[in-house]
Amino acid sequence: MPTAPDMRRTTYREALRAGLHEALKRDPRVFLMGEDVGKYGGTYAVSRGFLEEFGPERIRDTPLSESAFVGAGIGAALGGMRPIVEVMTVNFSLLALDQILNGAATLRHMSGGQFTVPLVIRMATGAGRQLAAQHSHSLEGWYAHIPGIRVLAPATLEDARGMLWSALQEPDPVIIFEHAVLYNLEGELPEDAGAVPLDRAAVRREGKDLSLIAYGGTLPKALQAAERLAAEGVAAEVLDLRSLRPLDEAAILATVGKTHRAVIVDEGWRSGSLAAEISARIMEGAFYSLDAPVQRVCSEEVPIPYARHLEEAAIPQVEDILAAAGKVLGRDA
Amino acid sequence: MNPASVLIADELGAEKVFDLLRLMLRIRRFEEKAAELYGETKIRGFLHLYIGEEAVAAGLIPYLRPEDAIVATYREHGHALVRGIPAGAIMAEMYGKQEGCSRGHGGSMHLYDAARRFYGGNAIVGGGQPIALGLALADKMQGRPNVTVCFFGEGAVAEGEFHESMNLASLWSLPVLFCCENNLYAMGTHILRSHAQTDLCLRVRSYDMEAESVDGMDVLAVAEASERLIRAVREEGRPRFVEFRTYRFRPHSMFDPDLYRDKKEIEGWKRKDPVPALIEEMRSRGWLDDARLATLEAEVAREIAEATAFAEAGTWEPVENLLQDVYAHRP
């Protein structure tokens, strides 16, 4: 009988770091570039010590030139390398949006299939650390709108550890969103953790009474809400989307088909959100199995404010998820 | 022809100069045909003609090796032709046929050829420069002694991407030759109305990069500078900037009524037309006579007629293929 691998206590940050380290070790074409990835050690300390270990050719500190270094990532990918580009936050990525949308996402199709852009872009996203309206937005849904790229949202240690290597095996550009509040997430990870499949959502908690559909920074909140509901005798299923493009529509329809009630938890703004897309797909594909209208828990339509109480009020919280769950369960006050 | 160019012609010799003439004529006649086909609605969308600027592509690209890379703009038919993409594949692309060099997905503004390291075809002004950095970085990191040539207009010099790219190329010593085709107009806006400092080389030198200006209406001057600059980039592993001073005789695109330029200005530049200027120089040296010119014209006409026939005979990609090649594997 095979023995279970040893489990190790670790964090989301350490898991990302282990994934990055493995990629640099395994493939000489892999290199990391971005602002403060080297000497500083990475804004979120993910690449601390890498400059010393891998040298300045492969751990490249860049000037504050998002467009130039993301574009350079595209060119390097076209030229046979496997660049990993780190953009400090999703808000800064807007300075590189031309390269991502007009370049990375379009080149394969626009060239009639001649070009392949195996580029991985990592960036931090989301609110929760009182960084105000230019460092806190959750724009994953915008990127998920774009055909030609893949969008991933690791929300667990396992995915933080494994998604990078899987992304590097993809011939197409992949954006990995690391939610800023997850870096200190603690948990256990097998010693031999490695690549994980992409494209598939994962049921993180089984349940039969309603489905909480979440991703990235909202997954821990959905799990907490499920725990609270369990105490009241309600079995909530929690679906972690993991991949925001492509969406695992089959998994979404399967959980709704099972529970007949859905709450979507999305830190993006409600209007035109990823939650709206998922809701529409449920309507198209599972309308007759619904026992209640789909509920969405999204960010308030406001630039994320600095003051803690206002920031907390602006983004989805466990209480909001519970209130939405109450609605789909027909328990509105 | 200026005295320096006379010496360059001496050095190049009759046959190399004849090759330059052939390349310029191929571009000129190809684009005249494209304009005609646009009038017949065979070609749609945007069509940006290079007529007047041929000396730049014709004088530079032959000095590149097959393993060097080219990043160009949306006014790139000439560059594609000189690089060796068959005229038929370019014409078919403009027809939107699947035999086109981008399978009809790109059109006039997005000509690509992976095998010839021709990376298009970028219609976002300044957008190609970061990609050129990355191509050069990949060559450098893999120890390949290649040069990446990046073409853009003077309009791009006002873009943030340009300045980010100059800085990074110089900082990282990337082997890129930045070629500014300064035709004075960013669509309809004259350089004097869009740049506080119109000495582009002065601005580039602030990035600790060598920069020079060349008469882009003189194919011999372009050839001399290009050979020297490409060699310098390759040997030094450092970027260089060159400004080719040129002019487009046609409007910005087929939609442009050309209301912003004085007709006299256009006529003045047409007197510097690089094609007749070279013909005149060659005739005066006894390198070209009527018969040889007629033979060349006939050869070019045949190539273009065949390219047009190829495009006409091309086929439409089945609509069922629409979603192919958005991803390598359809998710």
PDB file of C-alpha atoms in Angstrom, chain A residues 103-212:
ATOM      1  CA  GLY A 103      -0.386  41.746 -28.901  1.00  0.00           C
ATOM      2  CA  ALA A 104      -0.346  38.605 -26.791  1.00  0.00           C
ATOM      3  CA  ALA A 105      -4.024  37.741 -27.211  1.00  0.00           C
ATOM      4  CA  THR A 106      -4.251  38.419 -30.949  1.00  0.00           C
ATOM      5  CA  LEU A 107      -0.975  37.306 -32.509  1.00  0.00           C
ATOM      6  CA  ARG A 108      -1.827  33.651 -33.038  1.00  0.00           C
ATOM      7  CA  HIS A 109      -5.122  34.274 -34.757  1.00  0.00           C
ATOM      8  CA  MET A 110      -4.137  37.457 -36.589  1.00  0.00           C
ATOM      9  CA  SER A 111      -1.128  35.706 -38.099  1.00  0.00           C
ATOM     10  CA  GLY A 112      -3.233  32.815 -39.316  1.00  0.00           C
ATOM     11  CA  GLY A 113      -1.845  30.497 -36.659  1.00  0.00           C
ATOM     12  CA  GLN A 114       1.843  31.103 -37.353  1.00  0.00           C
ATOM     13  CA  PHE A 115       2.803  32.519 -33.984  1.00  0.00           C
ATOM     14  CA  THR A 116       2.699  31.105 -30.510  1.00  0.00           C
ATOM     15  CA  VAL A 117       3.110  33.291 -27.443  1.00  0.00           C
ATOM     16  CA  PRO A 118       3.918  31.035 -24.463  1.00  0.00           C
ATOM     17  CA  LEU A 119       4.004  33.890 -21.977  1.00  0.00           C
ATOM     18  CA  VAL A 120       2.988  33.753 -18.327  1.00  0.00           C
ATOM     19  CA  ILE A 121       2.043  36.983 -16.570  1.00  0.00           C
ATOM     20  CA  ARG A 122       1.617  36.961 -12.803  1.00  0.00           C
ATOM     21  CA  MET A 123      -0.030  39.795 -10.953  1.00  0.00           C
ATOM     22  CA  ALA A 124      -1.500  40.627  -7.590  1.00  0.00           C
ATOM     23  CA  THR A 125      -5.148  41.595  -7.453  1.00  0.00           C
ATOM     24  CA  GLY A 126      -7.889  42.535  -5.069  1.00  0.00           C
ATOM     25  CA  ALA A 127      -8.677  44.540  -1.972  1.00  0.00           C
ATOM     26  CA  GLY A 128      -8.372  43.981   1.745  1.00  0.00           C
ATOM     27  CA  ARG A 129      -5.145  45.683   2.701  1.00  0.00           C
ATOM     28  CA  GLN A 130      -6.251  49.335   2.814  1.00  0.00           C
ATOM     29  CA  LEU A 131      -4.334  50.262  -0.327  1.00  0.00           C
ATOM     30  CA  ALA A 132      -7.156  52.425  -1.715  1.00  0.00           C
ATOM     31  CA  ALA A 133      -8.459  52.892  -5.215  1.00  0.00           C
ATOM     32  CA  GLN A 134      -5.303  52.502  -7.301  1.00  0.00           C
ATOM     33  CA  HIS A 135      -4.034  49.254  -5.793  1.00  0.00           C
ATOM     34  CA  SER A 136      -7.117  47.286  -4.818  1.00  0.00           C
ATOM     35  CA  HIS A 137      -9.318  46.552  -7.767  1.00  0.00           C
ATOM     36  CA  SER A 138     -10.319  43.153  -8.953  1.00  0.00           C
ATOM     37  CA  LEU A 139     -10.210  43.232 -12.734  1.00  0.00           C
ATOM     38  CA  GLU A 140      -9.925  39.508 -13.413  1.00  0.00           C
ATOM     39  CA  GLY A 141     -13.274  39.663 -15.155  1.00  0.00           C
ATOM     40  CA  TRP A 142     -11.969  42.217 -17.646  1.00  0.00           C
ATOM     41  CA  TYR A 143      -9.145  39.928 -18.615  1.00  0.00           C
ATOM     42  CA  ALA A 144     -11.471  36.949 -18.727  1.00  0.00           C
ATOM     43  CA  HIS A 145     -13.378  38.830 -21.434  1.00  0.00           C
ATOM     44  CA  ILE A 146     -10.468  38.511 -23.871  1.00  0.00           C
ATOM     45  CA  PRO A 147     -10.254  35.569 -26.286  1.00  0.00           C
ATOM     46  CA  GLY A 148      -6.705  34.374 -26.876  1.00  0.00           C
ATOM     47  CA  ILE A 149      -5.518  34.373 -23.282  1.00  0.00           C
ATOM     48  CA  ARG A 150      -6.094  32.052 -20.360  1.00  0.00           C
ATOM     49  CA  VAL A 151      -6.915  33.487 -16.967  1.00  0.00           C
ATOM     50  CA  LEU A 152      -6.211  31.614 -13.754  1.00  0.00           C
ATOM     51  CA  ALA A 153      -7.070  32.425 -10.159  1.00  0.00           C
ATOM     52  CA  PRO A 154      -5.256  30.158  -7.703  1.00  0.00           C
ATOM     53  CA  ALA A 155      -7.090  30.256  -4.386  1.00  0.00           C
ATOM     54  CA  THR A 156      -5.485  27.315  -2.609  1.00  0.00           C
ATOM     55  CA  LEU A 157      -1.963  26.323  -1.655  1.00  0.00           C
ATOM     56  CA  GLU A 158      -2.118  23.445  -4.090  1.00  0.00           C
ATOM     57  CA  ASP A 159      -2.958  25.756  -6.992  1.00  0.00           C
ATOM     58  CA  ALA A 160      -0.447  28.388  -5.904  1.00  0.00           C
ATOM     59  CA  ARG A 161       2.147  25.630  -6.038  1.00  0.00           C
ATOM     60  CA  GLY A 162       1.045  23.910  -9.211  1.00  0.00           C
ATOM     61  CA  MET A 163      -0.592  26.336 -11.615  1.00  0.00           C
ATOM     62  CA  LEU A 164       2.603  28.040 -12.711  1.00  0.00           C
ATOM     63  CA  TRP A 165       4.230  24.919 -14.085  1.00  0.00           C
ATOM     64  CA  SER A 166       1.017  23.922 -15.851  1.00  0.00           C
ATOM     65  CA  ALA A 167       0.728  27.450 -17.260  1.00  0.00           C
ATOM     66  CA  LEU A 168       4.271  27.239 -18.596  1.00  0.00           C
ATOM     67  CA  GLN A 169       3.343  24.103 -20.553  1.00  0.00           C
ATOM     68  CA  GLU A 170       0.593  26.048 -22.348  1.00  0.00           C
ATOM     69  CA  PRO A 171       1.489  27.393 -25.785  1.00  0.00           C
ATOM     70  CA  ASP A 172      -0.774  30.404 -25.229  1.00  0.00           C
ATOM     71  CA  PRO A 173      -0.489  33.443 -22.947  1.00  0.00           C
ATOM     72  CA  VAL A 174      -1.669  32.810 -19.405  1.00  0.00           C
ATOM     73  CA  ILE A 175      -2.404  35.409 -16.745  1.00  0.00           C
ATOM     74  CA  ILE A 176      -2.244  34.229 -13.144  1.00  0.00           C
ATOM     75  CA  PHE A 177      -4.020  36.402 -10.595  1.00  0.00           C
ATOM     76  CA  GLU A 178      -2.707  36.122  -7.058  1.00  0.00           C
ATOM     77  CA  HIS A 179      -5.119  37.699  -4.611  1.00  0.00           C
ATOM     78  CA  ALA A 180      -3.191  39.972  -2.271  1.00  0.00           C
ATOM     79  CA  VAL A 181      -4.914  38.761   0.901  1.00  0.00           C
ATOM     80  CA  LEU A 182      -4.046  35.155   0.144  1.00  0.00           C
ATOM     81  CA  TYR A 183      -0.247  35.474   0.371  1.00  0.00           C
ATOM     82  CA  ASN A 184      -0.296  34.740   4.110  1.00  0.00           C
ATOM     83  CA  LEU A 185      -2.838  31.917   3.840  1.00  0.00           C
ATOM     84  CA  GLU A 186      -1.491  28.930   5.776  1.00  0.00           C
ATOM     85  CA  GLY A 187      -2.097  25.258   5.332  1.00  0.00           C
ATOM     86  CA  GLU A 188      -0.642  21.877   4.536  1.00  0.00           C
ATOM     87  CA  LEU A 189       0.775  20.811   1.234  1.00  0.00           C
ATOM     88  CA  PRO A 190       2.223  17.430   0.261  1.00  0.00           C
ATOM     89  CA  GLU A 191       6.007  17.445  -0.128  1.00  0.00           C
ATOM     90  CA  ASP A 192       5.652  16.194  -3.690  1.00  0.00           C
ATOM     91  CA  ALA A 193       2.983  18.745  -4.750  1.00  0.00           C
ATOM     92  CA  GLY A 194       3.390  19.759  -8.368  1.00  0.00           C
ATOM     93  CA  ALA A 195       1.556  20.578 -11.561  1.00  0.00           C
ATOM     94  CA  VAL A 196      -2.220  20.728 -11.439  1.00  0.00           C
ATOM     95  CA  PRO A 197      -4.697  20.473 -14.293  1.00  0.00           C
ATOM     96  CA  LEU A 198      -5.978  23.786 -15.678  1.00  0.00           C
ATOM     97  CA  ASP A 199      -9.431  24.495 -17.116  1.00  0.00           C
ATOM     98  CA  ARG A 200     -11.301  22.588 -14.428  1.00  0.00           C
ATOM     99  CA  ALA A 201     -13.240  24.058 -11.549  1.00  0.00           C
ATOM    100  CA  ALA A 202     -13.015  22.169  -8.247  1.00  0.00           C
ATOM    101  CA  VAL A 203     -15.624  21.391  -5.640  1.00  0.00           C
ATOM    102  CA  ARG A 204     -13.908  22.474  -2.414  1.00  0.00           C
ATOM    103  CA  ARG A 205     -16.775  21.430  -0.173  1.00  0.00           C
ATOM    104  CA  GLU A 206     -19.624  19.097  -0.998  1.00  0.00           C
ATOM    105  CA  GLY A 207     -23.194  20.054  -0.256  1.00  0.00           C
ATOM    106  CA  LYS A 208     -26.719  19.544  -1.502  1.00  0.00           C
ATOM    107  CA  ASP A 209     -28.704  22.610  -0.484  1.00  0.00           C
ATOM    108  CA  LEU A 210     -27.083  25.446  -2.418  1.00  0.00           C
ATOM    109  CA  SER A 211     -23.964  26.241  -4.428  1.00  0.00           C
ATOM    110  CA  LEU A 212     -21.526  28.994  -3.543  1.00  0.00           C
TER     111      LEU A 212
END
